[in-house]
């Protein structure tokens, strides 16, 4: 529940904005992170959540901490006016966006920033989302903020601009990045996040309906231990020795072996989701229309023929490769890393297909083309992710 603070004035009573008791806010935000993860709206440490606890403060999720691990005591109190915070734990690096939401929207008491799939994909177009139902929680229009690198002043200013421009909107699309969802309370913020996902998916289908259904061969999944690796392929599990020459192995085993002999990854898994196979059938590299693709998979995902050497070369500096007739192969140091790559690759391929459809449809119409991240931005984000997040994971 929320409490209502009222202030008496000479002219009578003026109702102040509602705010959560700090203890309630801490419990709700910690629980919300786990709920978002269960519902597929958030993963790993991507995104952030907060709740207002007064006219001057909110509590927010800490930086770089998995939502399954966050408890009420881990949340960080932050001042709305200057983003200063209390305690030794660092708040989310996007605290400024949350502060602006509370400052510019007195009615807002709960904020969710996600990288949810459909909103992220639709947002690459840089266009506002016009909703069909003006009476829905989303209202008539969801604005789209221009791209800015995560945690930068440019991104914060772009979001604040849209919050001012569309004062009735309870969500903002963040181009090439994700979405910001707000509500008067926990329940409304969640409803906004879910309804935004439905609306973006519906609009996306109008622009581009479906993916190809080619049948692709499996690449299987494997785990390396020492000088051996175990490959699960078509329901059959086999163990191979890395000292065996590639030409003496089945093709799939040779591909996995080549990866392990030439990198420090310990896990690899094929991915044949419809969006992935549809993009793979184009026979071209996947460019980073989403910044988390650049961070987690690579500054691009190359296309390769189905040969051990070709796949190895295409994976250089990356954690995913598109393989002719096979979909994709994703790699990582841990099983969790591979799961993350597979998740973002599916979303990234949907974004690539949408961009291709949008540009093709509007080629002669004079409309703005949908472009991927610039190479400099993509390289910077990949570098930051590998230096900071990956090292943090290694220490856990």
PDB file of N, CA and C in Angstrom, residues 319-370:
ATOM      1  N   UNK A 319      30.883 -13.391 -29.904  1.00  0.00           N
ATOM      2  CA  UNK A 319      30.334 -14.546 -29.200  1.00  0.00           C
ATOM      3  C   UNK A 319      29.161 -15.175 -29.941  1.00  0.00           C
ATOM      4  N   UNK A 320      28.992 -14.830 -31.207  1.00  0.00           N
ATOM      5  CA  UNK A 320      27.949 -15.454 -32.020  1.00  0.00           C
ATOM      6  C   UNK A 320      28.349 -15.372 -33.485  1.00  0.00           C
ATOM      7  N   UNK A 321      27.896 -16.355 -34.249  1.00  0.00           N
ATOM      8  CA  UNK A 321      28.144 -16.392 -35.680  1.00  0.00           C
ATOM      9  C   UNK A 321      26.925 -16.998 -36.358  1.00  0.00           C
ATOM     10  N   UNK A 322      26.559 -16.463 -37.516  1.00  0.00           N
ATOM     11  CA  UNK A 322      25.508 -17.045 -38.349  1.00  0.00           C
ATOM     12  C   UNK A 322      26.171 -18.045 -39.292  1.00  0.00           C
ATOM     13  N   UNK A 323      25.621 -19.253 -39.357  1.00  0.00           N
ATOM     14  CA  UNK A 323      26.240 -20.336 -40.131  1.00  0.00           C
ATOM     15  C   UNK A 323      25.282 -20.779 -41.232  1.00  0.00           C
ATOM     16  N   UNK A 324      25.772 -20.805 -42.442  1.00  0.00           N
ATOM     17  CA  UNK A 324      24.943 -21.151 -43.589  1.00  0.00           C
ATOM     18  C   UNK A 324      24.203 -22.480 -43.354  1.00  0.00           C
ATOM     19  N   UNK A 325      22.885 -22.428 -43.481  1.00  0.00           N
ATOM     20  CA  UNK A 325      22.057 -23.622 -43.358  1.00  0.00           C
ATOM     21  C   UNK A 325      21.945 -24.193 -41.957  1.00  0.00           C
ATOM     22  N   UNK A 326      22.500 -23.495 -40.945  1.00  0.00           N
ATOM     23  CA  UNK A 326      22.515 -24.035 -39.580  1.00  0.00           C
ATOM     24  C   UNK A 326      21.971 -23.073 -38.532  1.00  0.00           C
ATOM     25  N   UNK A 327      21.609 -21.863 -38.904  1.00  0.00           N
ATOM     26  CA  UNK A 327      21.175 -20.895 -37.902  1.00  0.00           C
ATOM     27  C   UNK A 327      22.368 -20.168 -37.314  1.00  0.00           C
ATOM     28  N   UNK A 328      22.503 -20.207 -35.999  1.00  0.00           N
ATOM     29  CA  UNK A 328      23.610 -19.502 -35.351  1.00  0.00           C
ATOM     30  C   UNK A 328      24.286 -20.403 -34.337  1.00  0.00           C
ATOM     31  N   UNK A 329      25.524 -20.065 -34.003  1.00  0.00           N
ATOM     32  CA  UNK A 329      26.233 -20.726 -32.923  1.00  0.00           C
ATOM     33  C   UNK A 329      26.661 -19.639 -31.944  1.00  0.00           C
ATOM     34  N   UNK A 330      26.334 -19.833 -30.653  1.00  0.00           N
ATOM     35  CA  UNK A 330      26.620 -18.850 -29.604  1.00  0.00           C
ATOM     36  C   UNK A 330      27.616 -19.448 -28.622  1.00  0.00           C
ATOM     37  N   UNK A 331      28.531 -18.636 -28.128  1.00  0.00           N
ATOM     38  CA  UNK A 331      29.583 -19.139 -27.241  1.00  0.00           C
ATOM     39  C   UNK A 331      29.690 -18.280 -25.989  1.00  0.00           C
ATOM     40  N   UNK A 332      30.349 -18.839 -24.964  1.00  0.00           N
ATOM     41  CA  UNK A 332      30.572 -18.089 -23.737  1.00  0.00           C
ATOM     42  C   UNK A 332      31.428 -18.874 -22.763  1.00  0.00           C
ATOM     43  N   UNK A 333      31.892 -18.174 -21.738  1.00  0.00           N
ATOM     44  CA  UNK A 333      32.687 -18.836 -20.707  1.00  0.00           C
ATOM     45  C   UNK A 333      31.828 -19.652 -19.755  1.00  0.00           C
ATOM     46  N   UNK A 334      30.550 -19.263 -19.611  1.00  0.00           N
ATOM     47  CA  UNK A 334      29.624 -19.983 -18.744  1.00  0.00           C
ATOM     48  C   UNK A 334      28.353 -20.296 -19.500  1.00  0.00           C
ATOM     49  N   UNK A 335      27.559 -21.223 -18.948  1.00  0.00           N
ATOM     50  CA  UNK A 335      26.274 -21.543 -19.562  1.00  0.00           C
ATOM     51  C   UNK A 335      25.361 -20.325 -19.552  1.00  0.00           C
ATOM     52  N   UNK A 336      25.433 -19.516 -18.492  1.00  0.00           N
ATOM     53  CA  UNK A 336      24.633 -18.299 -18.393  1.00  0.00           C
ATOM     54  C   UNK A 336      25.014 -17.303 -19.483  1.00  0.00           C
ATOM     55  N   UNK A 337      26.300 -17.214 -19.793  1.00  0.00           N
ATOM     56  CA  UNK A 337      26.750 -16.333 -20.874  1.00  0.00           C
ATOM     57  C   UNK A 337      26.116 -16.741 -22.207  1.00  0.00           C
ATOM     58  N   UNK A 338      26.104 -18.033 -22.479  1.00  0.00           N
ATOM     59  CA  UNK A 338      25.538 -18.525 -23.742  1.00  0.00           C
ATOM     60  C   UNK A 338      24.041 -18.253 -23.793  1.00  0.00           C
ATOM     61  N   UNK A 339      23.348 -18.453 -22.682  1.00  0.00           N
ATOM     62  CA  UNK A 339      21.918 -18.155 -22.634  1.00  0.00           C
ATOM     63  C   UNK A 339      21.659 -16.690 -22.959  1.00  0.00           C
ATOM     64  N   UNK A 340      22.479 -15.806 -22.404  1.00  0.00           N
ATOM     65  CA  UNK A 340      22.328 -14.379 -22.666  1.00  0.00           C
ATOM     66  C   UNK A 340      22.567 -14.059 -24.142  1.00  0.00           C
ATOM     67  N   UNK A 341      23.594 -14.656 -24.732  1.00  0.00           N
ATOM     68  CA  UNK A 341      23.881 -14.414 -26.154  1.00  0.00           C
ATOM     69  C   UNK A 341      22.721 -14.886 -27.012  1.00  0.00           C
ATOM     70  N   UNK A 342      22.179 -16.053 -26.703  1.00  0.00           N
ATOM     71  CA  UNK A 342      21.061 -16.577 -27.483  1.00  0.00           C
ATOM     72  C   UNK A 342      19.841 -15.660 -27.392  1.00  0.00           C
ATOM     73  N   UNK A 343      19.561 -15.158 -26.180  1.00  0.00           N
ATOM     74  CA  UNK A 343      18.422 -14.252 -25.984  1.00  0.00           C
ATOM     75  C   UNK A 343      18.571 -12.988 -26.815  1.00  0.00           C
ATOM     76  N   UNK A 344      19.731 -12.346 -26.708  1.00  0.00           N
ATOM     77  CA  UNK A 344      19.918 -11.088 -27.412  1.00  0.00           C
ATOM     78  C   UNK A 344      20.033 -11.306 -28.909  1.00  0.00           C
ATOM     79  N   UNK A 345      20.537 -12.459 -29.333  1.00  0.00           N
ATOM     80  CA  UNK A 345      20.638 -12.736 -30.764  1.00  0.00           C
ATOM     81  C   UNK A 345      19.257 -12.866 -31.401  1.00  0.00           C
ATOM     82  N   UNK A 346      18.334 -13.529 -30.705  1.00  0.00           N
ATOM     83  CA  UNK A 346      16.965 -13.633 -31.234  1.00  0.00           C
ATOM     84  C   UNK A 346      16.357 -12.247 -31.411  1.00  0.00           C
ATOM     85  N   UNK A 347      16.513 -11.407 -30.393  1.00  0.00           N
ATOM     86  CA  UNK A 347      15.986 -10.040 -30.457  1.00  0.00           C
ATOM     87  C   UNK A 347      16.711  -9.236 -31.535  1.00  0.00           C
ATOM     88  N   UNK A 348      18.035  -9.419 -31.625  1.00  0.00           N
ATOM     89  CA  UNK A 348      18.807  -8.694 -32.625  1.00  0.00           C
ATOM     90  C   UNK A 348      18.428  -9.059 -34.049  1.00  0.00           C
ATOM     91  N   UNK A 349      18.131 -10.351 -34.278  1.00  0.00           N
ATOM     92  CA  UNK A 349      17.715 -10.775 -35.621  1.00  0.00           C
ATOM     93  C   UNK A 349      16.342 -10.221 -35.965  1.00  0.00           C
ATOM     94  N   UNK A 350      15.435 -10.168 -34.985  1.00  0.00           N
ATOM     95  CA  UNK A 350      14.132  -9.538 -35.233  1.00  0.00           C
ATOM     96  C   UNK A 350      14.325  -8.080 -35.618  1.00  0.00           C
ATOM     97  N   UNK A 351      15.220  -7.395 -34.910  1.00  0.00           N
ATOM     98  CA  UNK A 351      15.480  -5.998 -35.223  1.00  0.00           C
ATOM     99  C   UNK A 351      16.068  -5.856 -36.628  1.00  0.00           C
ATOM    100  N   UNK A 352      16.984  -6.742 -36.988  1.00  0.00           N
ATOM    101  CA  UNK A 352      17.580  -6.695 -38.318  1.00  0.00           C
ATOM    102  C   UNK A 352      16.554  -6.923 -39.414  1.00  0.00           C
ATOM    103  N   UNK A 353      15.636  -7.847 -39.189  1.00  0.00           N
ATOM    104  CA  UNK A 353      14.579  -8.114 -40.170  1.00  0.00           C
ATOM    105  C   UNK A 353      13.619  -6.938 -40.290  1.00  0.00           C
ATOM    106  N   UNK A 354      13.273  -6.325 -39.155  1.00  0.00           N
ATOM    107  CA  UNK A 354      12.375  -5.172 -39.187  1.00  0.00           C
ATOM    108  C   UNK A 354      13.025  -4.003 -39.917  1.00  0.00           C
ATOM    109  N   UNK A 355      14.308  -3.752 -39.630  1.00  0.00           N
ATOM    110  CA  UNK A 355      15.012  -2.659 -40.299  1.00  0.00           C
ATOM    111  C   UNK A 355      15.047  -2.880 -41.806  1.00  0.00           C
ATOM    112  N   UNK A 356      15.300  -4.116 -42.197  1.00  0.00           N
ATOM    113  CA  UNK A 356      15.354  -4.445 -43.625  1.00  0.00           C
ATOM    114  C   UNK A 356      13.993  -4.220 -44.282  1.00  0.00           C
ATOM    115  N   UNK A 357      12.932  -4.657 -43.618  1.00  0.00           N
ATOM    116  CA  UNK A 357      11.576  -4.490 -44.160  1.00  0.00           C
ATOM    117  C   UNK A 357      11.195  -3.017 -44.234  1.00  0.00           C
ATOM    118  N   UNK A 358      11.516  -2.266 -43.180  1.00  0.00           N
ATOM    119  CA  UNK A 358      11.199  -0.835 -43.140  1.00  0.00           C
ATOM    120  C   UNK A 358      11.934  -0.084 -44.247  1.00  0.00           C
ATOM    121  N   UNK A 359      13.224  -0.342 -44.394  1.00  0.00           N
ATOM    122  CA  UNK A 359      14.007   0.352 -45.405  1.00  0.00           C
ATOM    123  C   UNK A 359      13.562  -0.017 -46.815  1.00  0.00           C
ATOM    124  N   UNK A 360      13.204  -1.285 -47.006  1.00  0.00           N
ATOM    125  CA  UNK A 360      12.731  -1.710 -48.320  1.00  0.00           C
ATOM    126  C   UNK A 360      11.407  -1.089 -48.683  1.00  0.00           C
ATOM    127  N   UNK A 361      10.510  -1.019 -47.706  1.00  0.00           N
ATOM    128  CA  UNK A 361       9.185  -0.465 -47.951  1.00  0.00           C
ATOM    129  C   UNK A 361       9.231   1.030 -48.215  1.00  0.00           C
ATOM    130  N   UNK A 362      10.165   1.731 -47.551  1.00  0.00           N
ATOM    131  CA  UNK A 362      10.194   3.193 -47.619  1.00  0.00           C
ATOM    132  C   UNK A 362      11.319   3.729 -48.490  1.00  0.00           C
ATOM    133  N   UNK A 363      11.912   2.844 -49.292  1.00  0.00           N
ATOM    134  CA  UNK A 363      13.066   3.233 -50.108  1.00  0.00           C
ATOM    135  C   UNK A 363      12.755   4.406 -51.030  1.00  0.00           C
ATOM    136  N   UNK A 364      11.565   4.392 -51.607  1.00  0.00           N
ATOM    137  CA  UNK A 364      11.213   5.454 -52.553  1.00  0.00           C
ATOM    138  C   UNK A 364      10.297   6.503 -51.930  1.00  0.00           C
ATOM    139  N   UNK A 365      10.025   6.344 -50.624  1.00  0.00           N
ATOM    140  CA  UNK A 365       9.073   7.249 -49.998  1.00  0.00           C
ATOM    141  C   UNK A 365       9.689   8.453 -49.315  1.00  0.00           C
ATOM    142  N   UNK A 366      11.007   8.535 -49.295  1.00  0.00           N
ATOM    143  CA  UNK A 366      11.647   9.678 -48.682  1.00  0.00           C
ATOM    144  C   UNK A 366      11.668   9.649 -47.164  1.00  0.00           C
ATOM    145  N   UNK A 367      11.260   8.536 -46.549  1.00  0.00           N
ATOM    146  CA  UNK A 367      11.263   8.450 -45.098  1.00  0.00           C
ATOM    147  C   UNK A 367      12.657   8.101 -44.589  1.00  0.00           C
ATOM    148  N   UNK A 368      12.925   8.482 -43.350  1.00  0.00           N
ATOM    149  CA  UNK A 368      14.229   8.233 -42.752  1.00  0.00           C
ATOM    150  C   UNK A 368      14.523   6.742 -42.695  1.00  0.00           C
ATOM    151  N   UNK A 369      15.735   6.360 -43.086  1.00  0.00           N
ATOM    152  CA  UNK A 369      16.129   4.956 -43.029  1.00  0.00           C
ATOM    153  C   UNK A 369      16.409   4.555 -41.586  1.00  0.00           C
ATOM    154  N   UNK A 370      16.204   3.285 -41.318  1.00  0.00           N
ATOM    155  CA  UNK A 370      16.527   2.725 -40.015  1.00  0.00           C
ATOM    156  C   UNK A 370      17.982   2.274 -40.051  1.00  0.00           C
TER     157      UNK A 370
END
